[in-house]
Coordinates of C-alpha atoms and ligand atoms in Angstrom, one line a residue:
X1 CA 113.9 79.6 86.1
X2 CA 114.6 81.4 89.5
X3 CA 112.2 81.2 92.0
X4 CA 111.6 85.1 92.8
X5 CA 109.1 84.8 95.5
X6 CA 108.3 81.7 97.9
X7 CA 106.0 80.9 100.4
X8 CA 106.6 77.8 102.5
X9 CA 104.5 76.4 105.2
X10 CA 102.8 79.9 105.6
X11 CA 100.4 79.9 108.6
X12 CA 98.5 82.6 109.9
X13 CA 95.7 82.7 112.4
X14 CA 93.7 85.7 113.9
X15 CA 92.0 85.1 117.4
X16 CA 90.9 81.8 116.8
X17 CA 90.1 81.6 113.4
X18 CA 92.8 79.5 111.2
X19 CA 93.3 82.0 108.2
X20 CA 96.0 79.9 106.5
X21 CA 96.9 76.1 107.4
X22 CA 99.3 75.8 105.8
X23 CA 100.3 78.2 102.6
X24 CA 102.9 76.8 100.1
X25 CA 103.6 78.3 96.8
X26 CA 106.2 80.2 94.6
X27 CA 106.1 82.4 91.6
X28 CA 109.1 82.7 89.2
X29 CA 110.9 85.3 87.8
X30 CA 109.1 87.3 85.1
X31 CA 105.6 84.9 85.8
X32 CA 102.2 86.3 86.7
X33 CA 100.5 84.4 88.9
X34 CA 96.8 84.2 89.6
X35 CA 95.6 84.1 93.3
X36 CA 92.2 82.9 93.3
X37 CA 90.1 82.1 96.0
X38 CA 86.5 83.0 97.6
X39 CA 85.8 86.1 99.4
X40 CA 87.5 86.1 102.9
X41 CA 89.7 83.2 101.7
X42 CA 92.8 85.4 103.2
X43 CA 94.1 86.5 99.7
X44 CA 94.8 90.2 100.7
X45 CA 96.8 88.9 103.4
X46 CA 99.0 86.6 101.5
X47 CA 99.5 90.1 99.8
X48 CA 99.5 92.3 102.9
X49 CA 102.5 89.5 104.6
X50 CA 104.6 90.2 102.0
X51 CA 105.2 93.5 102.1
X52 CA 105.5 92.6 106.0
X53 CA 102.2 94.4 107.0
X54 CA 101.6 91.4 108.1
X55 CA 103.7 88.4 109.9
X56 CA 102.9 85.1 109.8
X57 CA 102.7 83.0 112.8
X58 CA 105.4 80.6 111.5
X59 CA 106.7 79.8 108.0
X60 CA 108.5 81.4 106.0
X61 CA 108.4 83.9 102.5
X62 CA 111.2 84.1 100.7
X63 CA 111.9 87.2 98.3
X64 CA 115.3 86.0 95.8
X65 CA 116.0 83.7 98.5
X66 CA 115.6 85.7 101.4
X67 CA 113.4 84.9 104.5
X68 CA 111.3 88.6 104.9
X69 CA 110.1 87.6 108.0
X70 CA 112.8 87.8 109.6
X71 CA 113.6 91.6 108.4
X72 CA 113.2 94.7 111.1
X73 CA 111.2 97.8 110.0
X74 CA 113.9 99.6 108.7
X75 CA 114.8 96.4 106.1
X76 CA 110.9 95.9 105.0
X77 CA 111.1 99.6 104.2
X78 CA 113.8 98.9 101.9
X79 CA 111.7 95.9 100.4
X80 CA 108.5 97.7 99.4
X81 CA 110.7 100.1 97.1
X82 CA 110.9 96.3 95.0
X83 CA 107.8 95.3 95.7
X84 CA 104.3 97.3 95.2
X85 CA 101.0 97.0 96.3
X86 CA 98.1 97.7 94.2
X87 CA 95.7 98.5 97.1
X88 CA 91.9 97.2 96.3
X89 CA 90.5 100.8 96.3
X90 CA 92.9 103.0 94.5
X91 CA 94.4 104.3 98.1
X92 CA 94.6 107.5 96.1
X93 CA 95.8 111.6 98.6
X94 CA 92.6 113.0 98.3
X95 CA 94.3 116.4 98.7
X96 CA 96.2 116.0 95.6
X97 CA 96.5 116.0 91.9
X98 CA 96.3 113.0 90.0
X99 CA 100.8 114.8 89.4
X100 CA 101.4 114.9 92.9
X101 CA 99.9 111.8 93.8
X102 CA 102.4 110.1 91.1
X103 CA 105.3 112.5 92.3
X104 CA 104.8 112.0 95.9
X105 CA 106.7 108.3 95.8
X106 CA 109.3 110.1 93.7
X107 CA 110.1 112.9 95.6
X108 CA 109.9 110.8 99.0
X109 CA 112.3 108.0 97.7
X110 CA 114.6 109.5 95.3
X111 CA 117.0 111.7 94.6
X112 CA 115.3 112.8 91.4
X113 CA 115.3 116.6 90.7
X114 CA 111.8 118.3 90.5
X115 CA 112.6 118.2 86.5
X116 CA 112.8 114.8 86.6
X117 CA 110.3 113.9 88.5
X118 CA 108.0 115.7 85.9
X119 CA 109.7 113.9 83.1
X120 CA 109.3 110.4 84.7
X121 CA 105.4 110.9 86.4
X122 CA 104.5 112.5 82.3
X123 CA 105.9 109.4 80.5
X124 CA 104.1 107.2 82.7
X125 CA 100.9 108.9 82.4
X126 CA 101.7 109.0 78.7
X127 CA 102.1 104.9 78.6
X128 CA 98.7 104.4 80.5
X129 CA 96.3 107.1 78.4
X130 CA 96.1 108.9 81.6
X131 CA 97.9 112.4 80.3
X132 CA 95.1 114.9 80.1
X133 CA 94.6 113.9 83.7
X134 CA 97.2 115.3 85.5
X135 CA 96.0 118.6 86.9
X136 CA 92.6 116.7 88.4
X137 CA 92.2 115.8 91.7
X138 CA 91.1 112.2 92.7
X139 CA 87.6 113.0 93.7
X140 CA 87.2 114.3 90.2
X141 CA 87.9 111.4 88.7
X142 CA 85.3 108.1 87.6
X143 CA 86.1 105.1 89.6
X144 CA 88.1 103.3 87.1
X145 CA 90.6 106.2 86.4
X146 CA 90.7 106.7 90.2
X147 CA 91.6 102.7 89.4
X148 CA 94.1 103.4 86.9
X149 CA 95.9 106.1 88.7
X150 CA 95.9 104.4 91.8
X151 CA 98.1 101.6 90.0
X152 CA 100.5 104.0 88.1
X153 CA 101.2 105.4 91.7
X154 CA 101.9 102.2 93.1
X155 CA 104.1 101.2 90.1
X156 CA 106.2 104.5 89.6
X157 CA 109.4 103.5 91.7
X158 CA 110.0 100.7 88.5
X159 CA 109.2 97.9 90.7
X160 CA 110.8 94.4 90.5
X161 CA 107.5 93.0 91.9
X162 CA 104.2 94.1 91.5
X163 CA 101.3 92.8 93.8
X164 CA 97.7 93.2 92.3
X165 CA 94.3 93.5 94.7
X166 CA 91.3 92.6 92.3
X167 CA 92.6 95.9 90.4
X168 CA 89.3 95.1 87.6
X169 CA 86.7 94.9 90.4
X170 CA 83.7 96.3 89.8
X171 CA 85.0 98.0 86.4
X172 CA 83.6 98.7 82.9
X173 CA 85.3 96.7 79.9
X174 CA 86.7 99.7 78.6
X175 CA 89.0 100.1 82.1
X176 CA 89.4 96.4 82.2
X177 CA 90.9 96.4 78.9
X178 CA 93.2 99.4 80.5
X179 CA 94.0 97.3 83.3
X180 CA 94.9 94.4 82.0
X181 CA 97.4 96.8 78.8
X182 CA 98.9 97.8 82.2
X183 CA 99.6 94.0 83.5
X184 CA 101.0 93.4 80.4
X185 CA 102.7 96.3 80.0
X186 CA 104.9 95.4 83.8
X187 CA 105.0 92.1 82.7
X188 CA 106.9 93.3 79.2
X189 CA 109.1 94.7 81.2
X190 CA 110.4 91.7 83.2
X191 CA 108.2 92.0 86.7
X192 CA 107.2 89.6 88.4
X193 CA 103.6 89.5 90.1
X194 CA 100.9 88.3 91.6
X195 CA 97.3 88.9 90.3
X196 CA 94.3 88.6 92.8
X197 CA 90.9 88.4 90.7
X198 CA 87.9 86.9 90.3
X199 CA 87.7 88.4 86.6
X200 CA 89.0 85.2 84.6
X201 CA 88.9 86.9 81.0
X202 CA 91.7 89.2 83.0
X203 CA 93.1 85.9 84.5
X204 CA 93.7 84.6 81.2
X205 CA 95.2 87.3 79.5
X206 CA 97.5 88.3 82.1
X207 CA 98.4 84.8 84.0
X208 CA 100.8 82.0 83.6
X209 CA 99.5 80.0 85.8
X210 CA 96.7 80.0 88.4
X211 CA 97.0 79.2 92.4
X212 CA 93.5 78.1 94.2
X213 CA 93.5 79.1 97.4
X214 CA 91.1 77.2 99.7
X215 CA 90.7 76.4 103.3
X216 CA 93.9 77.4 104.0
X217 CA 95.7 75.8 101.6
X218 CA 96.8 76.1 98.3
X219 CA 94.9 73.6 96.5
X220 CA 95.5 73.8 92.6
X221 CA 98.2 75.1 90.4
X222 CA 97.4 74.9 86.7
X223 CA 99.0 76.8 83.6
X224 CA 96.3 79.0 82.0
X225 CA 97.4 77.3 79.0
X226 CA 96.1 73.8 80.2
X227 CA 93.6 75.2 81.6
X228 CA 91.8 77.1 78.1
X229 CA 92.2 73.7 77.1
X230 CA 90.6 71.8 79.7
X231 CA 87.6 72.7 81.5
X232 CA 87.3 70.2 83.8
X233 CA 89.1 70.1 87.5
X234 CA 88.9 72.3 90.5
X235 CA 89.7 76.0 89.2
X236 CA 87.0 75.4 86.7
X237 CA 84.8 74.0 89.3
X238 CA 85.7 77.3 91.5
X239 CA 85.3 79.2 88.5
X240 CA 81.6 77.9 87.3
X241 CA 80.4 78.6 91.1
X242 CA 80.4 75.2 91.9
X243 CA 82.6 75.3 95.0
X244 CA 83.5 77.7 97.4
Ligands
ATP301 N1 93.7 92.7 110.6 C1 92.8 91.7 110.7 N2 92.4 91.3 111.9 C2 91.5 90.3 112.1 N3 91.1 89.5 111.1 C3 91.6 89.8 109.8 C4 92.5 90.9 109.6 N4 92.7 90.9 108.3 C5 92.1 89.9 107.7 N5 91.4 89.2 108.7 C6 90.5 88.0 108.4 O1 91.2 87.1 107.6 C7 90.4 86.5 106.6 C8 91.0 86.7 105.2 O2 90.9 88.1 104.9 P1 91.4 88.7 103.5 O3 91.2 90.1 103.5 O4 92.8 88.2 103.2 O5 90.4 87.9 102.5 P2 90.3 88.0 100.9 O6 90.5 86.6 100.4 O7 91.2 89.0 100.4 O8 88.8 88.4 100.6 P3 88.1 89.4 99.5 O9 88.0 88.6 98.3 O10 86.8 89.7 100.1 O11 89.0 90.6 99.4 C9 89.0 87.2 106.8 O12 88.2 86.2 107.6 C10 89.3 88.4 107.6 O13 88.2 88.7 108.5
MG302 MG1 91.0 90.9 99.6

């Protein structure tokens, strides 16, 4: 299979703290990956770098072979129409409706008349049981639809990849359950993605396989289906709180 996204020899410091030694990974077309790794580990900016909010300090990340790195503003601007970010906190305009916010991407990027606009942000809303919602504004929504809404916004532009930030943190099981329909859902349709968590049921029912990030590096790779089967070795260790 292709390699859609590739890290190699990633390194990224800030001051004088060594964020990343030495980052080297790659997820293939179609695969979910899981990014795990303890709190401050640097997993938002492995995110963060490739949508180029972030540059590494050498290294390279490839995107279908090529080097983002090396891309001006104007080119990464091009890139994050392919490639969202599910912010960790919904990232939602306050100011408005749960339709605007989902229009706003549309309106700003395309070339899609106001009708359909309408059509595409409803059918969305309709695929993620979020349709009686459309007239509310953010602040009047719980947490987990705030969640929810937050990821339909960053997925509206039909994506090719799709960059998850704990999006089940601190969620009930009912909008877990939502979530993870909504991982599955992208995946169904052929994107590839990246899935930071520390919620392993959500892990395992989205994931192909699962990265360990740690001190810098990436230490583990391990299909989720050897590791159901197997609960020994270091993502289980990570897992069961027995190493940082
Ligand atoms: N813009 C920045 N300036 C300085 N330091 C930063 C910046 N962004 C991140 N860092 C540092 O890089 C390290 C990794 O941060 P990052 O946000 O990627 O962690 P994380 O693995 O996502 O953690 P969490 O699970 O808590 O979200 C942290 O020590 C953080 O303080
Ligand atoms: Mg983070």
């Amino acid at each position: 299979m292709a390699k859609e996204i590739e890290f190699k020899n990633f390194k990224k410091s800030f001051g004088q703290k060594a964020v990343h030694e030495d980052i080297s990974f790659s997820v293939e077309k179609g695969e979910c990956l899981g990014l795990l790794g303890g709190s401050g580990a640097g997993k938002s900016v492995i995110l963060k770098s490739l949508i180029g909010l972030m540059k590494p300090d050498s290294g390279s990340i490839f995107l279908e072979g090529q080097d983002i790195t090396l891309l001006n503003e104007d080119e990464m601007v091009e890139i994050r129409k392919q490639v969202a970010y599910v912010f960790q906190n919904g990232a939602l305009f306050d100011s408005m409706t749960v339709f605007d916010n989902l229009a706003y991407p549309l309106r700003e990027h395309t070339t899609l008349t106001e009708s359909e606009i309408e059509k595409r942000v409803h059918d969305l809303l309709n695929e993620f049981n979020l349709a009686t919602d459309d007239l509310l504004y953010p602040g009047e929504l719980s947490g987990g639809m705030q969640k929810r809404v937050g990821m339909a916004r960053s997925i509206i532009l039909g994506p090719e990849v799709v960059l998850y930030d704990e999006p089940t943190a601190g969620l009930d099981p009912f909008n877990i359950r939502r979530i993870q329909e909504m991982i599955l859902a992208m995946k169904a349709k052929g994107v590839t993605s990246i899935f930071v968590t520390h919620d392993m049921p959500s892990a395992f029912a989205c994931c192909d396989r699962i990265a360990l990030l740690r001190k810098g590096r990436i230490v583990h790779v391990e299909s989720v289906e050897k590791l159901k089967q197997n609960d020994t070795g270091m993502i289980n260790d990570f897992v069961n709180g027995m190493t940082a």
